[in-house]
Amino acid sequence: MRAHDVLRSSITADTETNGATRALGKLAEDALAIIDAFARGVQIEASAGGQGWSADFERRLEIILKGIDLELAQSGAGDPDLPVQPPHVIQGELWQLLHKTRESAELSYSREIDLIELDRRILFLLRSMGPLVPADVASAVGVDKAQVSRSVKRLLELKMVEREQIRAPLRLTRKGETLSKKLMRLAELRNRELTFDIGDAELREFLATIEILLDRAVTLYHEEYDLAHEKGGTVSLGDREERKIGEKLPLDRTRIVSPLMTLSSYFSRSGALAFKRLTGLSNFEAYVLYEIGKNPPIAWTPLVRALERDHSQAGRTINTLVDRGLVTREGKPGRRHGRFAPSKEGARLWERIDEAGRERSAYLLAPLATDQRRRFLQTFEKIRRNAVAQLERERAFAELDD
């Protein structure tokens, strides 16, 4: 624990004379919380396995510290005295958080069994809620029925679930029960890590707020779906999950990630329909154009870092936007040396995307009083920094395995 103690003393020293604190700014508190969450997670694993601290603890800690250095470089380490501005586009904040939890989950669960995320979510859902018909599964996870059908087919082939007929409720087999029980123990550990430094009352309020936002997100999705259908869009009637407003979705509410993922799924699906209607762009194309237009011109490396996607996917989408005359490129040959900015038409669409993002976030958060919104965003930020620690720990494990 020597490295952890050194970091704590460095960050909590006199802020007037401490260069580390001045350099980190607001990240000082985040850095300490991330290290705390990491150390506690390792301690829990060591206790559960009846083992002492791993000899690789400090090596993993060093990887995390490198991640903090990267976060510092990306953020610019602003003045710690400046007020923190809450995000005005909640969809992006949700995506960034869940991107981290999904990556760490893939690394963690893959050590037990190689199942994709949706398959695991269905196993967790059936274990916590009991037998469910496919339509209820689709509503609970927030994805379209076609995706759920493909996932159910895989689980049936693996003999993890069973049903009497095609529309009958799905239930876990003995094999599915055994695996889901094992995965659930790991999920509970991950949940404790994500909710570190969040009290019971704070967590209850956060989950209650998620229920309010989820109802708004589902309503928004239904409205966008109806608009797309009225305008002759390509949305399939089977994609719409029928649900009475105010009716509780059959969610796994024992873990923080499940309701957040469902909230993000519905909000993202309505966003995809809205951006297609307003700009003709796909959800990811709109996202890329928005990132390019936030502070143009932007170089390749910070752009890909902001998108948090692989270079190939980002490159294909940027090339598409350039070919359509929405993005201009300047600089030496080769995309890695280029700097990108919206064209005149791209800037016009950027304004639409920005306005739509603000309006959608305002609609989502409208039922929350000012104090409730502030507390929600504060708790969200705690979960985000815990997710950073969790991801860096899993990356450290993966690096050791390699």
CSV table of C-alpha atoms in Angstrom, one decimal:
chain,number,residue,atom,x,y,z
A,1,MET,CA,0.0,0.0,0.0
A,2,ARG,CA,3.0,2.3,0.0
A,3,ALA,CA,2.1,4.0,-3.4
A,4,HIS,CA,-1.4,4.6,-2.2
A,5,ASP,CA,-0.2,6.2,1.0
A,6,VAL,CA,2.2,8.4,-0.9
A,7,LEU,CA,-0.5,9.6,-3.2
A,8,ARG,CA,-2.9,10.3,-0.3
A,9,SER,CA,-0.3,12.4,1.5
A,10,SER,CA,0.6,14.2,-1.7
A,11,ILE,CA,-3.0,15.2,-2.5
A,12,THR,CA,-4.1,16.0,1.0
A,13,ALA,CA,-1.1,18.2,1.8
A,14,ASP,CA,-1.2,22.0,2.1
A,15,THR,CA,-2.8,23.2,-1.1
A,16,GLU,CA,-0.9,26.4,-1.0
A,17,THR,CA,2.5,24.7,-1.2
A,18,ASN,CA,1.6,21.4,-2.9
A,19,GLY,CA,2.6,21.3,-6.6
A,20,ALA,CA,0.7,18.0,-7.2
A,21,THR,CA,-2.6,19.4,-6.0
A,22,ARG,CA,-2.2,22.6,-8.1
A,23,ALA,CA,-1.4,20.5,-11.2
A,24,LEU,CA,-4.3,18.2,-10.7
A,25,GLY,CA,-6.8,20.9,-9.8
A,26,LYS,CA,-10.3,19.3,-9.4
A,27,LEU,CA,-8.8,16.0,-10.4
A,28,ALA,CA,-7.0,15.8,-7.0
A,29,GLU,CA,-10.2,14.6,-5.3
A,30,ASP,CA,-11.0,12.2,-8.2
A,31,ALA,CA,-7.5,10.8,-8.2
A,32,LEU,CA,-7.6,10.0,-4.5
A,33,ALA,CA,-11.1,8.5,-4.8
A,34,ILE,CA,-10.0,6.3,-7.7
A,35,ILE,CA,-7.0,5.0,-5.8
A,36,ASP,CA,-9.2,4.4,-2.7
A,37,ALA,CA,-11.8,2.4,-4.8
A,38,PHE,CA,-9.0,0.4,-6.5
A,39,ALA,CA,-7.4,-0.5,-3.2
A,40,ARG,CA,-10.7,-1.5,-1.6
A,41,GLY,CA,-11.6,-3.6,-4.6
A,42,VAL,CA,-8.2,-5.5,-4.4
A,43,GLN,CA,-8.7,-5.9,-0.7
A,44,ILE,CA,-12.2,-7.4,-1.2
A,45,GLU,CA,-10.8,-9.9,-3.8
A,46,ALA,CA,-7.9,-10.8,-1.5
A,47,SER,CA,-10.2,-11.4,1.4
A,48,ALA,CA,-12.7,-13.5,-0.7
A,49,GLY,CA,-9.9,-15.7,-1.9
A,50,GLY,CA,-8.2,-16.1,1.5
A,51,GLN,CA,-5.0,-14.6,0.1
A,52,GLY,CA,-2.8,-11.7,1.0
A,53,TRP,CA,-2.1,-8.6,-1.2
A,54,SER,CA,-0.8,-9.5,-4.6
A,55,ALA,CA,2.8,-8.9,-5.4
A,56,ASP,CA,1.6,-7.1,-8.5
A,57,PHE,CA,-0.4,-4.5,-6.6
A,58,GLU,CA,2.0,-1.6,-7.2
A,59,ARG,CA,2.4,-2.5,-10.9
A,60,ARG,CA,-1.4,-2.3,-11.3
A,61,LEU,CA,-1.4,0.9,-9.4
A,62,GLU,CA,1.2,2.3,-11.7
A,63,ILE,CA,-1.1,1.5,-14.7
A,64,ILE,CA,-4.0,3.4,-12.9
A,65,LEU,CA,-1.7,6.4,-12.3
A,66,LYS,CA,-0.9,6.5,-16.0
A,67,GLY,CA,-4.6,6.6,-16.7
A,68,ILE,CA,-5.0,9.6,-14.3
A,69,ASP,CA,-2.1,11.3,-16.1
A,70,LEU,CA,-4.0,10.8,-19.4
A,71,GLU,CA,-7.2,12.2,-17.8
A,72,LEU,CA,-5.2,15.2,-16.6
A,73,ALA,CA,-3.8,15.8,-20.1
A,74,GLN,CA,-7.3,15.5,-21.7
A,75,SER,CA,-9.0,17.8,-19.2
A,76,GLY,CA,-6.4,20.6,-19.2
A,77,ALA,CA,-6.5,20.6,-15.4
A,78,GLY,CA,-8.6,23.7,-15.0
A,79,ASP,CA,-8.6,26.1,-12.1
A,80,PRO,CA,-9.9,24.2,-9.0
A,81,ASP,CA,-11.7,27.3,-7.8
A,82,LEU,CA,-13.9,27.4,-10.9
A,83,PRO,CA,-17.4,26.0,-10.4
A,84,VAL,CA,-18.1,22.6,-12.1
A,85,GLN,CA,-20.6,23.0,-14.9
A,86,PRO,CA,-23.1,20.2,-15.1
A,87,PRO,CA,-23.4,18.4,-18.5
A,88,HIS,CA,-26.1,19.8,-20.7
A,89,VAL,CA,-26.2,16.7,-22.9
A,90,ILE,CA,-26.8,13.8,-20.5
A,91,GLN,CA,-26.7,11.2,-23.3
A,92,GLY,CA,-23.0,11.7,-23.9
A,93,GLU,CA,-22.3,11.5,-20.2
A,94,LEU,CA,-24.2,8.3,-19.9
A,95,TRP,CA,-22.4,6.8,-22.9
A,96,GLN,CA,-19.0,7.7,-21.5
A,97,LEU,CA,-19.8,6.1,-18.2
A,98,LEU,CA,-21.3,2.9,-19.7
A,99,HIS,CA,-18.5,2.6,-22.2
A,100,LYS,CA,-16.1,2.3,-19.2
A,101,THR,CA,-18.3,-0.2,-17.3
A,102,ARG,CA,-18.9,-2.3,-20.4
A,103,GLU,CA,-15.2,-2.6,-21.2
A,104,SER,CA,-14.3,-3.5,-17.6
A,105,ALA,CA,-17.3,-6.0,-17.6
A,106,GLU,CA,-16.1,-7.7,-20.8
A,107,LEU,CA,-12.6,-8.1,-19.3
A,108,SER,CA,-14.0,-9.4,-15.9
A,109,TYR,CA,-16.8,-11.7,-17.1
A,110,SER,CA,-14.7,-13.2,-19.9
A,111,ARG,CA,-12.5,-14.9,-17.3
A,112,GLU,CA,-15.6,-17.0,-16.4
A,113,ILE,CA,-17.3,-17.5,-19.7
A,114,ASP,CA,-17.4,-15.9,-23.1
A,115,LEU,CA,-20.9,-14.4,-23.4
A,116,ILE,CA,-21.8,-11.1,-25.0
A,117,GLU,CA,-23.3,-8.4,-22.9
A,118,LEU,CA,-26.9,-8.8,-23.9
A,119,ASP,CA,-26.8,-12.6,-23.2
A,120,ARG,CA,-25.5,-11.8,-19.7
A,121,ARG,CA,-28.1,-9.2,-19.1
A,122,ILE,CA,-30.9,-11.6,-19.9
A,123,LEU,CA,-29.4,-14.2,-17.6
A,124,PHE,CA,-29.2,-11.7,-14.8
A,125,LEU,CA,-32.8,-10.5,-15.5
A,126,LEU,CA,-34.3,-14.0,-15.4
A,127,ARG,CA,-32.4,-14.8,-12.2
A,128,SER,CA,-33.7,-11.7,-10.4
A,129,MET,CA,-37.2,-11.5,-11.9
A,130,GLY,CA,-38.1,-15.1,-12.7
A,131,PRO,CA,-39.7,-16.3,-16.0
A,132,LEU,CA,-40.4,-13.5,-18.5
A,133,VAL,CA,-41.9,-13.4,-22.0
A,134,PRO,CA,-39.5,-12.0,-24.7
A,135,ALA,CA,-41.5,-8.8,-25.0
A,136,ASP,CA,-40.9,-8.0,-21.3
A,137,VAL,CA,-37.3,-8.9,-21.7
A,138,ALA,CA,-37.0,-6.4,-24.6
A,139,SER,CA,-38.7,-3.7,-22.6
A,140,ALA,CA,-36.5,-4.3,-19.5
A,141,VAL,CA,-33.2,-4.2,-21.4
A,142,GLY,CA,-34.2,-1.4,-23.7
A,143,VAL,CA,-33.2,-3.0,-27.0
A,144,ASP,CA,-35.3,-4.0,-30.0
A,145,LYS,CA,-37.0,-7.4,-30.1
A,146,ALA,CA,-34.9,-8.6,-33.0
A,147,GLN,CA,-31.7,-8.3,-30.9
A,148,VAL,CA,-33.4,-10.0,-28.0
A,149,SER,CA,-34.6,-12.9,-30.3
A,150,ARG,CA,-31.0,-13.5,-31.5
A,151,SER,CA,-29.7,-13.5,-27.9
A,152,VAL,CA,-32.5,-15.9,-26.8
A,153,LYS,CA,-31.6,-18.2,-29.7
A,154,ARG,CA,-28.0,-18.3,-28.5
A,155,LEU,CA,-29.0,-19.0,-24.9
A,156,LEU,CA,-31.3,-21.8,-26.1
A,157,GLU,CA,-28.6,-23.4,-28.1
A,158,LEU,CA,-26.3,-23.2,-25.0
A,159,LYS,CA,-29.1,-24.7,-22.9
A,160,MET,CA,-29.0,-21.8,-20.5
A,161,VAL,CA,-32.7,-21.0,-20.9
A,162,GLU,CA,-35.8,-22.9,-22.0
A,163,ARG,CA,-39.4,-22.3,-22.9
A,164,GLU,CA,-42.4,-24.4,-23.8
A,165,GLN,CA,-43.3,-22.6,-27.0
A,166,ILE,CA,-42.0,-19.6,-29.0
A,167,ARG,CA,-44.1,-16.9,-27.1
A,168,ALA,CA,-44.0,-18.7,-23.7
A,169,PRO,CA,-42.0,-17.2,-20.8
A,170,LEU,CA,-38.3,-17.9,-20.8
A,171,ARG,CA,-36.8,-19.5,-17.7
A,172,LEU,CA,-33.4,-20.5,-16.6
A,173,THR,CA,-32.3,-24.2,-16.9
A,174,ARG,CA,-30.2,-25.8,-14.2
A,175,LYS,CA,-27.1,-25.0,-16.2
A,176,GLY,CA,-28.3,-21.4,-16.6
A,177,GLU,CA,-29.0,-21.2,-12.8
A,178,THR,CA,-25.5,-22.4,-12.0
A,179,LEU,CA,-23.8,-20.0,-14.3
A,180,SER,CA,-26.0,-17.0,-13.4
A,181,LYS,CA,-25.4,-17.6,-9.7
A,182,LYS,CA,-21.6,-17.5,-10.3
A,183,LEU,CA,-21.8,-14.4,-12.5
A,184,MET,CA,-24.1,-12.7,-10.0
A,185,ARG,CA,-21.5,-13.0,-7.3
A,186,LEU,CA,-19.1,-11.2,-9.5
A,187,ALA,CA,-21.7,-8.7,-10.5
A,188,GLU,CA,-22.3,-7.9,-6.8
A,189,LEU,CA,-18.6,-7.3,-6.2
A,190,ARG,CA,-18.5,-5.0,-9.2
A,191,ASN,CA,-21.6,-3.2,-7.9
A,192,ARG,CA,-19.9,-2.6,-4.5
A,193,GLU,CA,-17.0,-1.1,-6.3
A,194,LEU,CA,-19.1,1.2,-8.5
A,195,THR,CA,-21.1,2.4,-5.5
A,196,PHE,CA,-18.1,3.0,-3.2
A,197,ASP,CA,-18.4,6.2,-1.2
A,198,ILE,CA,-22.2,6.4,-1.9
A,199,GLY,CA,-24.3,6.0,1.3
A,200,ASP,CA,-27.6,4.0,1.4
A,201,ALA,CA,-29.8,7.0,1.5
A,202,GLU,CA,-27.9,8.6,-1.4
A,203,LEU,CA,-28.1,5.5,-3.5
A,204,ARG,CA,-31.9,5.1,-2.8
A,205,GLU,CA,-32.5,8.7,-4.0
A,206,PHE,CA,-30.3,8.1,-7.1
A,207,LEU,CA,-32.2,5.0,-8.0
A,208,ALA,CA,-35.5,6.7,-7.5
A,209,THR,CA,-34.4,9.5,-9.7
A,210,ILE,CA,-33.4,7.0,-12.4
A,211,GLU,CA,-37.0,5.7,-12.3
A,212,ILE,CA,-38.2,9.2,-13.1
A,213,LEU,CA,-35.7,9.7,-15.9
A,214,LEU,CA,-36.5,6.3,-17.3
A,215,ASP,CA,-40.1,7.0,-17.6
A,216,ARG,CA,-39.3,10.3,-19.5
A,217,ALA,CA,-36.8,8.4,-21.7
A,218,VAL,CA,-39.4,5.8,-22.7
A,219,THR,CA,-42.0,8.5,-23.4
A,220,LEU,CA,-39.5,10.3,-25.6
A,221,TYR,CA,-38.7,7.2,-27.5
A,222,HIS,CA,-42.3,6.5,-28.2
A,223,GLU,CA,-42.9,10.0,-29.4
A,224,GLU,CA,-39.9,9.9,-31.7
A,225,TYR,CA,-41.0,6.5,-33.0
A,226,ASP,CA,-44.5,7.8,-33.8
A,227,LEU,CA,-42.9,10.8,-35.6
A,228,ALA,CA,-40.7,8.5,-37.7
A,229,HIS,CA,-43.6,6.3,-38.5
A,230,GLU,CA,-45.8,9.2,-39.5
A,231,LYS,CA,-43.1,10.6,-41.8
A,232,GLY,CA,-42.8,7.2,-43.6
A,233,GLY,CA,-39.6,6.2,-41.8
A,234,THR,CA,-38.1,2.7,-41.9
A,235,VAL,CA,-38.9,1.9,-38.3
A,236,SER,CA,-40.5,-1.5,-37.9
A,237,LEU,CA,-43.8,-1.8,-36.0
A,238,GLY,CA,-42.3,-4.7,-34.1
A,239,ASP,CA,-39.6,-2.3,-32.7
A,240,ARG,CA,-42.0,-0.5,-30.5
A,241,GLU,CA,-42.4,-1.9,-27.0
A,242,GLU,CA,-45.9,-1.2,-25.8
A,243,ARG,CA,-45.9,0.2,-22.3
A,244,LYS,CA,-48.3,2.2,-20.2
A,245,ILE,CA,-46.8,5.5,-19.0
A,246,GLY,CA,-45.8,5.2,-15.3
A,247,GLU,CA,-45.7,1.4,-15.4
A,248,LYS,CA,-42.6,0.0,-13.8
A,249,LEU,CA,-40.3,-1.9,-16.2
A,250,PRO,CA,-39.3,-5.4,-15.0
A,251,LEU,CA,-35.7,-4.3,-14.3
A,252,ASP,CA,-33.0,-5.9,-12.2
A,253,ARG,CA,-32.8,-3.2,-9.5
A,254,THR,CA,-30.2,-4.9,-7.3
A,255,ARG,CA,-27.3,-3.4,-9.2
A,256,ILE,CA,-26.7,0.2,-10.3
A,257,VAL,CA,-25.6,-0.6,-13.9
A,258,SER,CA,-28.8,-2.3,-15.0
A,259,PRO,CA,-31.2,0.7,-14.8
A,260,LEU,CA,-28.5,3.0,-16.1
A,261,MET,CA,-28.0,0.8,-19.2
A,262,THR,CA,-31.8,0.7,-19.8
A,263,LEU,CA,-32.0,4.4,-19.4
A,264,SER,CA,-29.2,4.9,-21.9
A,265,SER,CA,-30.6,2.4,-24.3
A,266,TYR,CA,-34.0,4.2,-24.5
A,267,PHE,CA,-32.5,7.6,-24.6
A,268,SER,CA,-30.0,6.6,-27.3
A,269,ARG,CA,-32.7,5.0,-29.5
A,270,SER,CA,-34.9,8.1,-29.3
A,271,GLY,CA,-31.7,10.2,-30.1
A,272,ALA,CA,-31.0,8.1,-33.2
A,273,LEU,CA,-34.5,8.7,-34.4
A,274,ALA,CA,-34.4,12.4,-33.6
A,275,PHE,CA,-31.0,13.0,-35.3
A,276,LYS,CA,-32.1,11.0,-38.4
A,277,ARG,CA,-35.2,13.1,-38.6
A,278,LEU,CA,-33.4,16.5,-38.1
A,279,THR,CA,-30.2,15.9,-40.0
A,280,GLY,CA,-30.4,12.6,-42.0
A,281,LEU,CA,-27.4,11.3,-40.0
A,282,SER,CA,-27.0,8.1,-38.1
A,283,ASN,CA,-26.6,8.4,-34.3
A,284,PHE,CA,-22.8,7.9,-34.5
A,285,GLU,CA,-22.4,10.2,-37.5
A,286,ALA,CA,-24.2,12.9,-35.5
A,287,TYR,CA,-22.0,12.2,-32.5
A,288,VAL,CA,-18.8,12.5,-34.6
A,289,LEU,CA,-19.9,15.7,-36.3
A,290,TYR,CA,-20.8,17.1,-32.8
A,291,GLU,CA,-17.3,16.3,-31.4
A,292,ILE,CA,-15.6,17.8,-34.5
A,293,GLY,CA,-17.7,21.0,-34.2
A,294,LYS,CA,-17.2,21.6,-30.4
A,295,ASN,CA,-13.8,23.2,-30.8
A,296,PRO,CA,-12.7,23.2,-34.5
A,297,PRO,CA,-10.3,22.5,-36.0
A,298,ILE,CA,-9.5,19.3,-34.1
A,299,ALA,CA,-6.6,17.0,-34.7
A,300,TRP,CA,-7.0,13.3,-35.3
A,301,THR,CA,-5.6,12.0,-31.9
A,302,PRO,CA,-7.8,14.1,-29.6
A,303,LEU,CA,-10.8,13.4,-31.8
A,304,VAL,CA,-10.5,9.6,-31.6
A,305,ARG,CA,-9.7,9.9,-27.9
A,306,ALA,CA,-12.9,11.9,-27.4
A,307,LEU,CA,-15.0,9.4,-29.4
A,308,GLU,CA,-13.6,6.4,-27.5
A,309,ARG,CA,-14.0,4.2,-30.5
A,310,ASP,CA,-11.4,2.3,-32.5
A,311,HIS,CA,-9.5,4.1,-35.2
A,312,SER,CA,-11.1,2.1,-38.0
A,313,GLN,CA,-14.7,2.9,-37.1
A,314,ALA,CA,-13.9,6.6,-36.4
A,315,GLY,CA,-11.9,6.8,-39.7
A,316,ARG,CA,-14.8,5.4,-41.8
A,317,THR,CA,-17.3,7.7,-40.3
A,318,ILE,CA,-15.1,10.8,-40.7
A,319,ASN,CA,-14.4,9.9,-44.3
A,320,THR,CA,-18.2,9.5,-44.9
A,321,LEU,CA,-18.8,13.0,-43.4
A,322,VAL,CA,-15.9,14.4,-45.6
A,323,ASP,CA,-17.4,12.8,-48.7
A,324,ARG,CA,-20.8,14.2,-47.9
A,325,GLY,CA,-19.3,17.7,-47.7
A,326,LEU,CA,-20.1,18.1,-44.0
A,327,VAL,CA,-16.5,18.1,-42.7
A,328,THR,CA,-13.4,19.7,-44.1
A,329,ARG,CA,-9.9,18.4,-43.6
A,330,GLU,CA,-6.6,20.4,-43.6
A,331,GLY,CA,-3.0,19.4,-43.1
A,332,LYS,CA,-0.5,16.9,-44.4
A,333,PRO,CA,-1.6,13.8,-46.3
A,334,GLY,CA,-2.8,11.0,-44.0
A,335,ARG,CA,-5.7,11.3,-41.6
A,336,ARG,CA,-3.4,11.1,-38.6
A,337,HIS,CA,-1.9,14.4,-39.5
A,338,GLY,CA,-5.1,16.1,-40.5
A,339,ARG,CA,-7.2,18.7,-38.6
A,340,PHE,CA,-11.0,18.5,-39.0
A,341,ALA,CA,-13.7,21.2,-38.9
A,342,PRO,CA,-17.4,21.4,-40.0
A,343,SER,CA,-18.1,22.8,-43.5
A,344,LYS,CA,-20.7,25.5,-43.8
A,345,GLU,CA,-23.4,22.8,-44.2
A,346,GLY,CA,-21.8,20.8,-41.4
A,347,ALA,CA,-21.9,23.8,-39.1
A,348,ARG,CA,-25.6,24.2,-39.8
A,349,LEU,CA,-26.3,20.6,-38.9
A,350,TRP,CA,-24.1,20.9,-35.8
A,351,GLU,CA,-26.3,23.7,-34.6
A,352,ARG,CA,-29.3,21.4,-35.0
A,353,ILE,CA,-27.6,18.6,-33.2
A,354,ASP,CA,-26.5,20.9,-30.3
A,355,GLU,CA,-30.0,22.4,-30.0
A,356,ALA,CA,-31.6,19.0,-30.1
A,357,GLY,CA,-29.2,17.6,-27.5
A,358,ARG,CA,-30.0,20.5,-25.1
A,359,GLU,CA,-33.7,20.2,-25.6
A,360,ARG,CA,-33.7,16.4,-25.1
A,361,SER,CA,-31.6,16.7,-21.9
A,362,ALA,CA,-33.8,19.5,-20.6
A,363,TYR,CA,-36.9,17.4,-21.3
A,364,LEU,CA,-35.3,14.4,-19.5
A,365,LEU,CA,-34.3,16.4,-16.4
A,366,ALA,CA,-37.3,18.7,-16.3
A,367,PRO,CA,-39.2,16.8,-13.4
A,368,LEU,CA,-36.2,17.2,-11.1
A,369,ALA,CA,-36.0,20.1,-8.7
A,370,THR,CA,-32.7,22.1,-8.7
A,371,ASP,CA,-31.4,20.4,-5.5
A,372,GLN,CA,-32.5,16.9,-6.7
A,373,ARG,CA,-30.7,17.5,-10.1
A,374,ARG,CA,-27.5,18.6,-8.3
A,375,ARG,CA,-27.5,15.6,-6.0
A,376,PHE,CA,-28.2,13.3,-9.0
A,377,LEU,CA,-25.2,14.7,-10.9
A,378,GLN,CA,-23.0,14.5,-7.9
A,379,THR,CA,-23.8,10.8,-7.3
A,380,PHE,CA,-23.4,10.2,-11.1
A,381,GLU,CA,-19.9,11.7,-10.9
A,382,LYS,CA,-19.0,9.4,-8.0
A,383,ILE,CA,-20.1,6.4,-10.1
A,384,ARG,CA,-18.1,7.7,-13.0
A,385,ARG,CA,-14.8,7.9,-11.1
A,386,ASN,CA,-15.4,4.5,-9.5
A,387,ALA,CA,-15.9,3.1,-13.0
A,388,VAL,CA,-12.5,4.6,-14.1
A,389,ALA,CA,-10.8,2.8,-11.2
A,390,GLN,CA,-12.7,-0.4,-12.0
A,391,LEU,CA,-11.6,-0.3,-15.7
A,392,GLU,CA,-8.0,0.4,-14.9
A,393,ARG,CA,-7.9,-2.5,-12.5
A,394,GLU,CA,-9.3,-4.8,-15.1
A,395,ARG,CA,-6.9,-3.5,-17.7
A,396,ALA,CA,-4.1,-4.2,-15.2
A,397,PHE,CA,-5.3,-7.8,-14.8
A,398,ALA,CA,-5.6,-8.2,-18.6
A,399,GLU,CA,-2.0,-6.9,-19.0
A,400,LEU,CA,-0.7,-9.4,-16.5
A,401,ASP,CA,-2.6,-12.3,-18.2
A,402,ASP,CA,-0.9,-11.3,-21.5
